């Protein structure tokens, strides 16, 4: 008789949380180690390596428009997208390009291929967290959607006001995996198990036709999709999320990694020029199998700290 194969462990054992959460709607992520990164997708995710972390609390959802509005009312904070750019940072730039603006996705009318992202991204004056698609749009009826058009400095300012921090890349990825080990996605190895979308991503022919299989063209309310194994919502898709790590390569086995330094994150040959870059994680409503398969915990992307977009948000942590 063939011996029965033992089941493969896919989830780490839960650990008790240390008392009450430091704020509402925060989830405890226990200390432990996990395999960070991937050797099977984009080169910047490699090499996969073991990382050990201390425990921490993390927001159950991305910061919403309603939460960010409370912060703005309490502090008077003006986001990067709402301020004119400093000419000293962009020598030779046309004056109209220094006006308050942010980057908005505008789907083209028909198939154009995926070789030139400037054909669907527009630097739109007046676009900001209050006006996600630009003048004439608003966050009315989107109070429970993730806030967007926030640059890294805006996210860090909110975190400081709330008595929290932005997560490191490793902390974010451990939380996104939900205790699972080795799975492709935060929920298993199939993008749409049983034909069911598990996150807000792009279905259809990117960038011109979104089939709306998941029900949403742009951002969705937090909690519109199932939680991961830790009970966290929208760790994958919906909006990219800022981390506090400067962008660089992956390291070897480390404990509580801090990422690379500011200067090393700069790549003059990239679209961000001489601006330092932070790591963002999780993918967004614009990630599609044919264009951007970054709707996985291991995926990562570099984002200039001077940049805000219609698909960029954040959540916070508190370390134990």
Coordinates of C-alpha atoms in Angstrom, one line a residue:
X1 CA 0.0 0.0 0.0
X2 CA 1.3 3.5 -0.9
X3 CA 1.8 5.5 2.2
X4 CA -0.3 8.6 2.4
X5 CA 1.6 11.8 1.7
X6 CA 1.5 14.3 4.6
X7 CA -0.1 17.6 3.9
X8 CA 2.3 20.5 3.0
X9 CA 2.3 23.2 5.6
X10 CA 1.0 26.5 4.1
X11 CA 0.3 28.6 7.2
X12 CA 2.4 29.5 10.2
X13 CA 1.1 28.8 13.7
X14 CA -0.7 31.7 15.3
X15 CA 0.9 33.5 18.3
X16 CA -0.9 35.4 21.0
X17 CA -1.0 39.1 20.6
X18 CA 0.6 41.3 23.3
X19 CA -2.4 43.0 24.9
X20 CA -4.8 45.5 23.3
X21 CA -4.1 47.1 19.9
X22 CA -2.5 50.5 20.1
X23 CA -5.2 52.0 17.9
X24 CA -8.5 50.9 16.4
X25 CA -8.5 48.4 13.5
X26 CA -5.0 47.2 13.9
X27 CA -3.9 43.6 13.6
X28 CA -1.1 41.8 15.4
X29 CA 1.6 40.2 13.2
X30 CA 3.6 37.8 15.4
X31 CA 7.4 37.6 15.4
X32 CA 8.9 35.0 13.1
X33 CA 10.7 34.3 9.9
X34 CA 9.5 33.9 6.3
X35 CA 10.9 33.6 2.8
X36 CA 10.9 37.1 1.3
X37 CA 11.0 37.7 -2.5
X38 CA 10.8 35.3 -5.4
X39 CA 13.1 33.7 -7.9
X40 CA 10.3 33.1 -10.5
X41 CA 9.0 36.5 -11.6
X42 CA 10.5 39.9 -12.1
X43 CA 14.3 40.2 -11.5
X44 CA 14.0 42.8 -8.8
X45 CA 12.2 40.3 -6.6
X46 CA 15.3 37.9 -6.5
X47 CA 16.9 36.4 -4.7
X48 CA 14.3 34.8 -2.4
X49 CA 15.8 34.8 1.0
X50 CA 14.9 34.1 4.7
X51 CA 14.1 37.1 6.9
X52 CA 13.4 37.2 10.6
X53 CA 11.2 39.9 12.1
X54 CA 9.9 41.1 15.4
X55 CA 6.2 41.3 16.0
X56 CA 4.2 44.5 15.0
X57 CA 0.7 45.9 14.7
X58 CA -0.5 46.9 11.2
X59 CA -3.6 48.7 10.0
X60 CA -6.3 46.3 8.9
X61 CA -7.0 48.4 5.8
X62 CA -5.2 51.1 3.7
X63 CA -5.8 54.6 5.1
X64 CA -9.1 55.8 3.7
X65 CA -10.3 59.1 2.3
X66 CA -12.3 59.7 5.5
X67 CA -9.3 59.0 7.7
X68 CA -7.0 61.2 5.7
X69 CA -9.6 64.0 5.8
X70 CA -9.6 63.9 9.6
X71 CA -5.8 64.3 9.5
X72 CA -6.0 67.2 7.1
X73 CA -8.6 69.0 9.2
X74 CA -6.6 68.5 12.4
X75 CA -3.2 69.6 11.0
X76 CA -3.9 71.7 7.9
X77 CA -1.5 69.4 5.9
X78 CA -1.2 70.3 2.2
X79 CA -0.2 67.3 0.1
X80 CA 2.6 67.4 -2.4
X81 CA 0.1 67.2 -5.3
X82 CA -1.6 70.4 -3.9
X83 CA 1.6 72.4 -3.9
X84 CA 3.5 73.9 -6.8
X85 CA 6.8 72.2 -7.5
X86 CA 10.1 73.9 -6.6
X87 CA 11.8 75.1 -9.8
X88 CA 15.2 74.4 -8.2
X89 CA 14.3 70.7 -8.2
X90 CA 13.4 70.7 -11.9
X91 CA 15.8 73.0 -13.7
X92 CA 14.5 74.0 -17.2
X93 CA 11.0 72.8 -16.6
X94 CA 8.2 74.7 -18.2
X95 CA 6.2 76.9 -15.7
X96 CA 3.0 75.0 -16.5
X97 CA 4.6 71.8 -15.4
X98 CA 5.4 73.2 -12.0
X99 CA 1.7 73.9 -11.1
X100 CA 0.0 71.7 -8.5
X101 CA -0.8 68.4 -10.3
X102 CA -0.6 64.6 -10.0
X103 CA -0.6 61.6 -12.3
X104 CA -3.9 60.1 -13.5
X105 CA -4.6 57.0 -15.5
X106 CA -6.6 57.8 -18.6
X107 CA -7.5 54.7 -20.6
X108 CA -7.0 55.1 -24.4
X109 CA -10.0 54.7 -26.8
X110 CA -8.6 51.6 -28.4
X111 CA -5.7 49.1 -28.5
X112 CA -2.3 50.7 -28.4
X113 CA 0.0 48.0 -27.0
X114 CA 1.8 48.3 -23.7
X115 CA 5.2 49.7 -24.8
X116 CA 4.6 53.4 -24.0
X117 CA 3.1 54.1 -20.5
X118 CA 2.9 57.8 -21.3
X119 CA 0.0 57.0 -23.6
X120 CA -2.2 56.3 -20.6
X121 CA -0.7 58.4 -17.9
X122 CA -1.4 62.1 -17.7
X123 CA 0.1 64.7 -15.4
X124 CA -3.1 66.5 -14.7
X125 CA -3.3 69.9 -13.0
X126 CA -5.7 69.9 -10.1
X127 CA -5.6 66.2 -9.5
X128 CA -5.1 65.4 -5.8
X129 CA -6.6 63.3 -3.0
X130 CA -9.7 65.4 -3.0
X131 CA -10.1 65.2 -6.8
X132 CA -8.8 61.8 -7.8
X133 CA -9.4 62.1 -11.5
X134 CA -8.8 65.9 -11.6
X135 CA -11.0 69.0 -11.5
X136 CA -14.7 68.0 -11.4
X137 CA -14.1 64.7 -9.6
X138 CA -14.5 64.3 -5.9
X139 CA -14.3 61.7 -3.1
X140 CA -18.0 62.0 -2.4
X141 CA -19.4 58.5 -2.0
X142 CA -15.7 57.3 -1.9
X143 CA -15.1 58.1 1.8
X144 CA -14.3 54.4 2.5
X145 CA -12.0 54.0 -0.5
X146 CA -8.2 54.2 0.0
X147 CA -6.8 57.7 -0.2
X148 CA -4.7 58.3 -3.3
X149 CA -2.4 61.0 -4.8
X150 CA -0.3 60.9 -1.6
X151 CA 3.4 61.1 -1.9
X152 CA 5.8 59.4 0.5
X153 CA 6.1 62.5 2.6
X154 CA 2.3 62.8 2.9
X155 CA 2.1 59.2 4.1
X156 CA 4.9 59.7 6.6
X157 CA 3.2 62.9 8.0
X158 CA -0.1 61.1 8.5
X159 CA 1.7 58.2 10.3
X160 CA 3.5 60.6 12.6
X161 CA 0.2 62.4 13.4
X162 CA -1.4 59.0 14.2
X163 CA 1.5 57.9 16.4
X164 CA 2.4 55.2 14.0
X165 CA 5.1 54.5 11.3
X166 CA 5.3 53.3 7.7
X167 CA 6.2 49.6 7.4
X168 CA 9.5 48.4 6.1
X169 CA 9.3 46.3 2.9
X170 CA 9.9 43.1 4.9
X171 CA 7.2 43.9 7.4
X172 CA 4.7 44.7 4.7
X173 CA 5.5 41.5 2.8
X174 CA 5.2 39.3 5.9
X175 CA 1.9 40.8 6.7
X176 CA 0.7 40.4 3.1
X177 CA 1.5 36.7 3.0
X178 CA -1.0 36.2 5.8
X179 CA 1.0 33.4 7.4
X180 CA 1.2 31.4 4.1
X181 CA 4.5 30.0 3.0
X182 CA 5.5 29.6 -0.7
X183 CA 2.2 30.4 -2.3
X184 CA 2.1 32.5 -5.4
X185 CA -0.6 34.8 -4.2
X186 CA -1.8 36.0 -0.8
X187 CA -4.6 33.4 -1.0
X188 CA -3.0 30.4 -2.8
X189 CA -1.5 29.6 -6.2
X190 CA -4.4 30.6 -8.5
X191 CA -5.2 34.2 -9.5
X192 CA -9.0 33.7 -9.7
X193 CA -9.8 30.5 -7.8
X194 CA -13.0 29.1 -9.1
X195 CA -13.3 32.2 -11.4
X196 CA -13.6 34.5 -8.4
X197 CA -11.5 37.7 -8.2
X198 CA -9.7 37.9 -4.8
X199 CA -8.5 41.5 -5.2
X200 CA -9.1 44.6 -7.2
X201 CA -6.9 44.3 -10.3
X202 CA -7.4 44.9 -14.0
X203 CA -9.2 42.3 -16.1
X204 CA -9.5 42.6 -19.9
X205 CA -7.2 44.1 -22.5
X206 CA -4.9 46.5 -20.8
X207 CA -4.8 49.5 -21.0
X208 CA -7.9 50.3 -23.1
X209 CA -10.6 47.8 -22.0
X210 CA -11.3 46.7 -18.4
X211 CA -13.9 44.0 -18.3
X212 CA -14.8 44.8 -14.7
X213 CA -14.9 41.2 -13.7
X214 CA -14.2 42.3 -10.2
X215 CA -16.8 45.0 -10.3
X216 CA -14.5 48.0 -10.1
X217 CA -12.9 50.3 -12.7
X218 CA -10.8 52.3 -10.3
X219 CA -10.4 52.0 -6.5
X220 CA -12.9 49.9 -4.5
X221 CA -14.1 50.3 -0.9
X222 CA -11.7 48.8 1.6
X223 CA -13.0 45.3 2.5
X224 CA -14.7 44.6 -0.9
X225 CA -12.6 41.5 -1.2
X226 CA -11.8 38.7 1.2
X227 CA -9.2 39.2 4.0
X228 CA -5.9 37.3 4.1
X229 CA -4.9 34.8 6.7
X230 CA -4.1 37.6 9.2
X231 CA -7.5 39.3 8.6
X232 CA -5.9 42.1 6.6
X233 CA -7.9 43.7 3.8
X234 CA -6.6 45.0 0.4
X235 CA -3.0 44.0 0.9
X236 CA -3.1 43.0 -2.8
X237 CA -4.5 45.2 -5.5
X238 CA -6.7 48.3 -5.1
X239 CA -3.7 50.7 -4.5
X240 CA 0.0 50.4 -4.3
X241 CA 1.3 51.0 -0.7
X242 CA 4.3 53.0 0.4
X243 CA 6.9 51.4 2.6
X244 CA 9.7 53.3 4.4
X245 CA 12.5 51.5 2.7
X246 CA 14.7 53.1 0.1
X247 CA 14.7 51.0 -3.1
X248 CA 17.6 48.7 -3.7
X249 CA 18.4 45.0 -4.2
X250 CA 17.5 42.2 -1.9
X251 CA 20.0 40.9 0.6
X252 CA 20.8 37.6 2.2
X253 CA 19.3 36.1 5.3
X254 CA 18.8 39.0 7.7
X255 CA 16.9 39.9 10.9
X256 CA 14.7 43.1 10.9
X257 CA 16.2 44.4 7.6
X258 CA 16.3 48.2 7.0
X259 CA 16.7 48.3 3.3
X260 CA 19.3 50.3 1.4
X261 CA 20.4 53.9 1.8
X262 CA 18.9 57.0 0.2
X263 CA 21.7 57.7 -2.2
X264 CA 21.8 54.1 -3.5
X265 CA 18.1 54.4 -4.4
X266 CA 18.7 57.0 -7.0
X267 CA 18.9 55.8 -10.7
X268 CA 19.4 58.7 -13.1
X269 CA 18.5 56.3 -16.0
X270 CA 15.0 55.6 -14.5
X271 CA 11.8 57.5 -15.1
X272 CA 12.4 59.2 -11.7
X273 CA 15.7 60.7 -12.7
X274 CA 17.7 62.1 -9.8
X275 CA 14.9 61.7 -7.2
X276 CA 15.4 59.1 -4.4
X277 CA 13.0 56.2 -4.6
X278 CA 11.1 54.2 -2.0
X279 CA 9.8 50.7 -2.3
X280 CA 6.0 50.3 -2.9
X281 CA 4.2 47.0 -2.6
X282 CA 1.0 45.2 -3.4
X283 CA 0.0 46.2 -6.9
X284 CA -3.1 48.1 -7.8
X285 CA -6.4 48.2 -9.7
X286 CA -4.2 48.7 -12.8
X287 CA -2.2 45.4 -12.5
X288 CA -3.0 43.0 -15.3
X289 CA -1.6 39.6 -16.3
X290 CA -0.6 41.0 -19.7
X291 CA 1.2 44.0 -18.3
X292 CA 2.0 44.1 -14.6
X293 CA 1.9 40.9 -12.6
X294 CA 2.7 42.6 -9.3
X295 CA -0.4 41.6 -7.5
X296 CA 1.7 39.2 -5.4
X297 CA 3.3 39.7 -1.9
X298 CA 6.8 39.2 -3.3
X299 CA 6.4 41.9 -6.0
X300 CA 8.0 45.3 -5.5
X301 CA 8.4 48.6 -7.4
X302 CA 10.5 51.7 -7.1
X303 CA 8.6 55.0 -6.7
X304 CA 10.2 58.5 -6.6
X305 CA 9.4 60.4 -3.4
X306 CA 8.4 63.4 -5.5
X307 CA 5.6 61.4 -7.2
X308 CA 1.9 60.9 -6.4
X309 CA -0.6 59.0 -8.5
X310 CA -4.2 57.9 -8.7
X311 CA -3.3 54.3 -7.6
X312 CA -0.9 55.0 -4.7
X313 CA -1.9 54.8 -1.1
X314 CA -0.5 53.4 2.2
X315 CA -1.2 51.9 5.6
X316 CA 0.7 52.2 8.9
X317 CA 2.2 50.0 11.6
X318 CA 3.2 50.2 15.3
X319 CA 6.2 48.1 16.3
X320 CA 6.0 46.2 19.6

